Coordinates of C-alpha atoms in Angstrom, one line a residue:
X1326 CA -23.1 -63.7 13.8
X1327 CA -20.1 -66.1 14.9
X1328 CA -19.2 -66.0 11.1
X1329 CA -19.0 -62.9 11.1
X1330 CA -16.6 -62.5 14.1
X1331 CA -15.3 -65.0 12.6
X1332 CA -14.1 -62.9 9.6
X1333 CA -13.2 -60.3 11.3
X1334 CA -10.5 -62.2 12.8
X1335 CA -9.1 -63.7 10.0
X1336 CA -8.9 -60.2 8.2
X1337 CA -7.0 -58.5 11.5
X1338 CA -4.6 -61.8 11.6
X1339 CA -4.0 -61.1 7.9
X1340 CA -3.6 -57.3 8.5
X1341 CA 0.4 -56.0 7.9
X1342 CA 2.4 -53.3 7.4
X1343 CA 1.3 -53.7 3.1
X1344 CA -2.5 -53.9 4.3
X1345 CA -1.2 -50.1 5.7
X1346 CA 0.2 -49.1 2.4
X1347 CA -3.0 -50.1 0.5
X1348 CA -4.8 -48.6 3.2
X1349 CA -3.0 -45.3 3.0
X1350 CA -2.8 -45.2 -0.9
X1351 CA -6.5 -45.8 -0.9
X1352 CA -7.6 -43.2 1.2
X1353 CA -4.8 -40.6 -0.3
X1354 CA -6.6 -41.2 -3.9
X1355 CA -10.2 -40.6 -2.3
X1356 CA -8.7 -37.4 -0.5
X1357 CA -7.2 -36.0 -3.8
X1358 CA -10.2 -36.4 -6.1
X1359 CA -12.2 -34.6 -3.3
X1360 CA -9.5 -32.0 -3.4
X1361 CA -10.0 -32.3 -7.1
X1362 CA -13.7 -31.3 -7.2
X1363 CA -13.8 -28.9 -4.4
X1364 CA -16.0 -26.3 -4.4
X1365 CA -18.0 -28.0 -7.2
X1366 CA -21.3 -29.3 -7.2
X1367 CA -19.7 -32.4 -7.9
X1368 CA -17.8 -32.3 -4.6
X1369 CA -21.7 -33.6 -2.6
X1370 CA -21.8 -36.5 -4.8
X1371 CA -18.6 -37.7 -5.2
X1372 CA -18.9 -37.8 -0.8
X1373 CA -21.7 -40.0 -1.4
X1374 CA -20.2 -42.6 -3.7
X1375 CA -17.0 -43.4 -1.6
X1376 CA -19.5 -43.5 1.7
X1377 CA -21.3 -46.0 -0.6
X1378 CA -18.3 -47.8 -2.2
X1379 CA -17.0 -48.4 1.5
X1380 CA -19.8 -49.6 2.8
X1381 CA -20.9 -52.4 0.3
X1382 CA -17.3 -53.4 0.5
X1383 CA -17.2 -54.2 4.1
X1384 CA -20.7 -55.6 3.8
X1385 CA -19.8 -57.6 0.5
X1386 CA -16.7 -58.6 2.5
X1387 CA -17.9 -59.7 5.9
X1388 CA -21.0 -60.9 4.9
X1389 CA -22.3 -63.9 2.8
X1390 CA -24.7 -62.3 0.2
X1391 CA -24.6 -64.1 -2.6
X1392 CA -27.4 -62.1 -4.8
X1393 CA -26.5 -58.6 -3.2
X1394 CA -22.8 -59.4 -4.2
X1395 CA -24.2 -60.2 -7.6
X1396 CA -26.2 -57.4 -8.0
X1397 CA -23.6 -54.9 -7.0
X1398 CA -21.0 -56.3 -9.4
X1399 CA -23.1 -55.7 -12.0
X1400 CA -24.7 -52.4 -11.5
X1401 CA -21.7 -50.2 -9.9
X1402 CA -19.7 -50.0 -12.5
X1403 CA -22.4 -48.5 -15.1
X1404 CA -23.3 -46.4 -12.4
X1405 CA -19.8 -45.3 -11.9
X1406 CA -19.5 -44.7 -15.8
X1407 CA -22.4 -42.1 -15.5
X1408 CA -20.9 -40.1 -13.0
X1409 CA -18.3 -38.4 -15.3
X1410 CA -21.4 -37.6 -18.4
X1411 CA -23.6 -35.9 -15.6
X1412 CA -20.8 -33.9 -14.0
X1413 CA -18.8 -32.9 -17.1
X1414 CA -18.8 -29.3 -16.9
X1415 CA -17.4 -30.0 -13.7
X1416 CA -15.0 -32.5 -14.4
X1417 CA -13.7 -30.1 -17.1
X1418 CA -12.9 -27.4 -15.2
X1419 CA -11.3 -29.5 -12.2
X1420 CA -9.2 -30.4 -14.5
X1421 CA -8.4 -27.1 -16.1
X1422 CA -7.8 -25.9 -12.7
X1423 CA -5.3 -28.6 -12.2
X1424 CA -3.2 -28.7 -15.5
X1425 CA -2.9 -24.4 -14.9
X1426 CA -1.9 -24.9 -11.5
X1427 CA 0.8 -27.7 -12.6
X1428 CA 2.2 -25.0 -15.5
X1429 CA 2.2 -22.4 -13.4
X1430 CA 3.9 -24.0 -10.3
X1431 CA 6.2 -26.8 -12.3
X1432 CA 9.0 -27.3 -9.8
X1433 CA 7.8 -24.5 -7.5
X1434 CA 8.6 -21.8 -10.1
X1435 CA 6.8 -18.5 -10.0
X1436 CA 7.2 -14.6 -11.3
X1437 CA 9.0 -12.4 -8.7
X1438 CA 6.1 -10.3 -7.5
X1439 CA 7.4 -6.5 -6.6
X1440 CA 5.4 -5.1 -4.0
X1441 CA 5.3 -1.7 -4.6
X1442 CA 3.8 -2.7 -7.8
X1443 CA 1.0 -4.8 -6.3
X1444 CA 0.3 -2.0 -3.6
X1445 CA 0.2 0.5 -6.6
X1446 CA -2.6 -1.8 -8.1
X1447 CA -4.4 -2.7 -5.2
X1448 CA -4.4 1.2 -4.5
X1449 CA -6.3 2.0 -8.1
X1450 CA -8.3 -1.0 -7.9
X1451 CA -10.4 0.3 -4.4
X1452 CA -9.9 3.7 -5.4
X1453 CA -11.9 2.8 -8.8
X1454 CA -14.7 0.9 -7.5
X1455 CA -15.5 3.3 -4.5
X1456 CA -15.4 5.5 -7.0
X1457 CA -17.8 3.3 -9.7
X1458 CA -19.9 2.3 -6.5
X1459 CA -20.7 6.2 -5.7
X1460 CA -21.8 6.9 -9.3
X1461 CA -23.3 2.9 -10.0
X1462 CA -21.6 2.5 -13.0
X1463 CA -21.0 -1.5 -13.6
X1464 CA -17.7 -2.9 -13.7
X1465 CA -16.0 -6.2 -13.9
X1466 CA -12.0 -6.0 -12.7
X1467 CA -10.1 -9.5 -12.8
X1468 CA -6.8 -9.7 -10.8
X1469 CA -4.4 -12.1 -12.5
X1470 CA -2.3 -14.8 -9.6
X1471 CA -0.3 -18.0 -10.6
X1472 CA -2.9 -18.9 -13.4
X1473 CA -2.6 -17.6 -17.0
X1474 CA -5.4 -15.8 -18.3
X1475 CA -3.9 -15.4 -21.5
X1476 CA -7.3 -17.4 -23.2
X1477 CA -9.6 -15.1 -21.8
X1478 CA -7.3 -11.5 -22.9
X1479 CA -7.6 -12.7 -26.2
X1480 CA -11.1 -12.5 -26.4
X1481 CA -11.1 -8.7 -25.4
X1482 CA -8.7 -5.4 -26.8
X1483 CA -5.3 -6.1 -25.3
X1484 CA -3.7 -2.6 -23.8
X1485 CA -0.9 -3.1 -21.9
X1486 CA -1.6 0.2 -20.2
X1487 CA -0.5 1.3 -16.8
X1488 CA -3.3 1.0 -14.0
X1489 CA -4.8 4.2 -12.3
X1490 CA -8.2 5.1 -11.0
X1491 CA -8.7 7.3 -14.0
X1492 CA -8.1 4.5 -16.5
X1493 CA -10.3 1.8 -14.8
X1494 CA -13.1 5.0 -14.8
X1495 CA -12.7 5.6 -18.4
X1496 CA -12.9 1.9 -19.5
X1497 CA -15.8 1.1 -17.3
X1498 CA -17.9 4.8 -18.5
X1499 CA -21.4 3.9 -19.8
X1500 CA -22.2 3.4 -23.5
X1501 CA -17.9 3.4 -24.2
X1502 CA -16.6 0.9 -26.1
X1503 CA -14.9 -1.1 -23.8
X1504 CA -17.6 -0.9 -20.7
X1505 CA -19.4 -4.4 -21.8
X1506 CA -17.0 -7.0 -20.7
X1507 CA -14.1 -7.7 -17.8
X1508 CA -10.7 -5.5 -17.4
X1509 CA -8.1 -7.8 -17.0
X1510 CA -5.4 -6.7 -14.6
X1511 CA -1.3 -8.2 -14.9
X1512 CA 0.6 -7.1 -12.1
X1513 CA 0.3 -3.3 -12.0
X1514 CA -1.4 -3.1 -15.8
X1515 CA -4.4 -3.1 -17.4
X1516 CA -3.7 -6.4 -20.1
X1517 CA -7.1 -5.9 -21.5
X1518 CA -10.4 -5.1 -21.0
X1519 CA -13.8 -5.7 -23.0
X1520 CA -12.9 -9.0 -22.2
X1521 CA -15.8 -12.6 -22.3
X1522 CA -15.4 -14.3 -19.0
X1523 CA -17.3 -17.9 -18.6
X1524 CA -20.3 -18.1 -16.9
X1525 CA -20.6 -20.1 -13.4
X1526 CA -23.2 -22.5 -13.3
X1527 CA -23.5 -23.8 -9.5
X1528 CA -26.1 -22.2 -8.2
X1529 CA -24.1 -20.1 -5.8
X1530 CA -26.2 -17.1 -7.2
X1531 CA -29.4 -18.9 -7.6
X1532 CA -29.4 -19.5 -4.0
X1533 CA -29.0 -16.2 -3.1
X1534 CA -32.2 -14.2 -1.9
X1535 CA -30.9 -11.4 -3.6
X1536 CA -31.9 -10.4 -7.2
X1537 CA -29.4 -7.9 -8.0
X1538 CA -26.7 -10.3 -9.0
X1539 CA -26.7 -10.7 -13.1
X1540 CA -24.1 -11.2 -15.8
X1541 CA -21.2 -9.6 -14.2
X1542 CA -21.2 -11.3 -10.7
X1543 CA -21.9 -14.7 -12.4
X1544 CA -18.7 -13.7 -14.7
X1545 CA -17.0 -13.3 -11.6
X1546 CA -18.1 -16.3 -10.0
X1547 CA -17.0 -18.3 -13.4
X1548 CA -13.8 -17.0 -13.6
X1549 CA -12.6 -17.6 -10.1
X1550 CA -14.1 -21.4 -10.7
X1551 CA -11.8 -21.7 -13.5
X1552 CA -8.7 -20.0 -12.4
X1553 CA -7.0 -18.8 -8.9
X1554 CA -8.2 -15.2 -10.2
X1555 CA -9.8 -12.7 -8.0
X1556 CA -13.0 -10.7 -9.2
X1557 CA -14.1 -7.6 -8.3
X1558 CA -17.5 -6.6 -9.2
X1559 CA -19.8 -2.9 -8.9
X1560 CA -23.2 -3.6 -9.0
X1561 CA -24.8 -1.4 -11.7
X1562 CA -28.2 -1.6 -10.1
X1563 CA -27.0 -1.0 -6.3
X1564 CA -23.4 0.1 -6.5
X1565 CA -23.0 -2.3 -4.0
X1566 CA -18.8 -4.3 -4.4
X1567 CA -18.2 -7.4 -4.5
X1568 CA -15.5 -9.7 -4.1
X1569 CA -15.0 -13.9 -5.9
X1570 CA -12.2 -15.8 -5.4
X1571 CA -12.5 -19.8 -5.8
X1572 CA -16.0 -20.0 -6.2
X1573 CA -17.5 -18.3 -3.6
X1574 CA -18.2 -14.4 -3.5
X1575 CA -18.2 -12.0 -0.8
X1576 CA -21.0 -9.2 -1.0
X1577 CA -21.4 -5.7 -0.2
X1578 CA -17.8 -5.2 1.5
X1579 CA -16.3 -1.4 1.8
X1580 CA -13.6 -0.2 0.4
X1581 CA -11.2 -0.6 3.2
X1582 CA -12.4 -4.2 3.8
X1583 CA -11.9 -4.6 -0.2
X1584 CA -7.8 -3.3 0.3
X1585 CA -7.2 -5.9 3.1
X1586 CA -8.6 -8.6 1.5
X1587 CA -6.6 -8.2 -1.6
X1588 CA -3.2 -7.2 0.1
X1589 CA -4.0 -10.4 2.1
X1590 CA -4.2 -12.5 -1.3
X1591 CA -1.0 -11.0 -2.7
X1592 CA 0.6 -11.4 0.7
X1593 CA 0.1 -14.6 0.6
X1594 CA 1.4 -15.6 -3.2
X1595 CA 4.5 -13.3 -2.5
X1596 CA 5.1 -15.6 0.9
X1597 CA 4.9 -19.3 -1.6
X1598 CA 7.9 -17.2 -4.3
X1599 CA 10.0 -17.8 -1.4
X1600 CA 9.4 -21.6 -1.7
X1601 CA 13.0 -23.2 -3.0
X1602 CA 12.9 -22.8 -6.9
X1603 CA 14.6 -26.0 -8.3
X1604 CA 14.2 -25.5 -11.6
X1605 CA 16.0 -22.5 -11.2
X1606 CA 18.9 -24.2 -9.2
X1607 CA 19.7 -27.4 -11.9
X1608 CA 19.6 -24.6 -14.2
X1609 CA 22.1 -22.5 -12.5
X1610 CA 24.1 -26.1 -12.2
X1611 CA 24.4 -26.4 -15.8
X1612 CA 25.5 -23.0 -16.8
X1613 CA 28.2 -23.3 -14.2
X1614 CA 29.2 -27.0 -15.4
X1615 CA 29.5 -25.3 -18.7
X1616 CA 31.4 -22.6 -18.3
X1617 CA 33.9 -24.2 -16.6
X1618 CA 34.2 -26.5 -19.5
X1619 CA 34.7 -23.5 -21.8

């Protein structure tokens, strides 16, 4: 035991102001890779492994163990090599999440948003699926943010189309052409519909009590893993609405709540557009330079 005070007192008389850095940059790196894997199944385990990478530290540190040191040396790292193979799907679409976020937000860049357009939208979009919950016809509605979904329009009939009650109705009609599949909505128009989303596999629905959650809402629940989308979904079986965004999914909401949430959303991204653009601004610094040299 008086080693161990011992220690202790040598590491606090070696402890400075770059023991505080290595600190700091430690703990930023163990706070971004749980930022990284949030709301992933993933995110439990990766909790687990700095709590245990801490701890045998500071024991391995402190204490004289020869045979645990040894021991540890030589099993952690395979053990930290299996982490990624287990987790991959995971892993994958952390990192999709992160490479679309850093296109779409390079130098704080974003689309102007007109609001007039986006209350237009939200307007059609409730109106729709009160409308589609009334009669229980299915539907899948993804609402575009910063991410692209360019990858997933591709894989359904691109329209370009206007958005209205009446359209969303007629795309999402029984036995039509275009029913199977997600609408995908850009701003105030329909981009495409008939659209393949990816399917979430973390057991948010499984957990559920509920049964009458199938394809769609686990559509919905995949897309908004992948991307900053929001998904609304009508339940075919109980015409019940429902709401996904980031991985989690909100069920049986009215219509009204459905409007607030999503002005809410857009309120929101409209609020970060009027974050400094600095792209925009060494842009503007060029064409000026130039000019005056013409």
């Amino acid at each position: 035991m008086a080693n161990l005070f011992s220690e202790i007192a040598f590491l606090i008389q070696r402890f400075d102001w770059l023991s505080l850095l290595d600190i700091i940059l430690v703990s930023a790196i163990f706070y971004a890779l749980l930022l990284l894997f949030k709301d992933t199944q993933a995110q439990t385990l990766l909790r687990g492994v700095i709590f245990l990478v801490i701890a045998i530290s500071l024991v391995t540190t402190l204490i004289n163990l020869p045979a645990f040191s040894w021991l540890i040396s030589n099993t952690l790292p395979s053990l930290l090599f299996t982490i990624p193979v287990i987790f991959m799907p995971e892993l994958r679409r952390a990192l999709e999440r992160l490479g679309r976020a850093g296109s779409s937000t390079f130098l704080f860049e974003h689309e102007n948003t007109d609001m007039e357009k986006i209350r237009r939208m939200v307007k059609a979009v409730v109106s729709a699926s009160s409308r589609l919950s009334v009669f229980r016809q299915g539907a899948l509605i993804v609402l575009q943010r910063k991410d692209s979904l360019r990858e997933y329009e591709d894989t359904g009939v691109k329209m370009g189309a206007l958005v209205s009650p009446e359209l969303l109705l007629q795309i999402f009609y029984p036995n039509t052409p275009l029913h199977d599949g997600a609408a995908i909505l850009v701003g105030d128009r329909v981009s495409a519909a008939a659209c393949v989303m990816p399917l979430s596999s973390s057991g948010v629905l499984n957990s559920s009590p509920e049964r009458q959650m199938g394809l769609r809402h686990r559509a919905a629940l995949g897309i908004s893993e992948a991307t900053d989308a929001i998904a609304v979904v009508v339940s075919e079986e109980t015409g019940s609405i429902s709401l996904a965004h980031r991985g989690r999914i909100l069920r049986r909401i009215s219509a009204d709540k459905l409007e607030n949430v999503l002005m809410a959303f857009y309120q929101q991204q409209i609020g970060e557009q009027e974050k400094f653009n600095l792209r925009q601004f060494i842009l503007a610094i060029f064409k000026s330079n130039k000019q005056g040299k013409d």
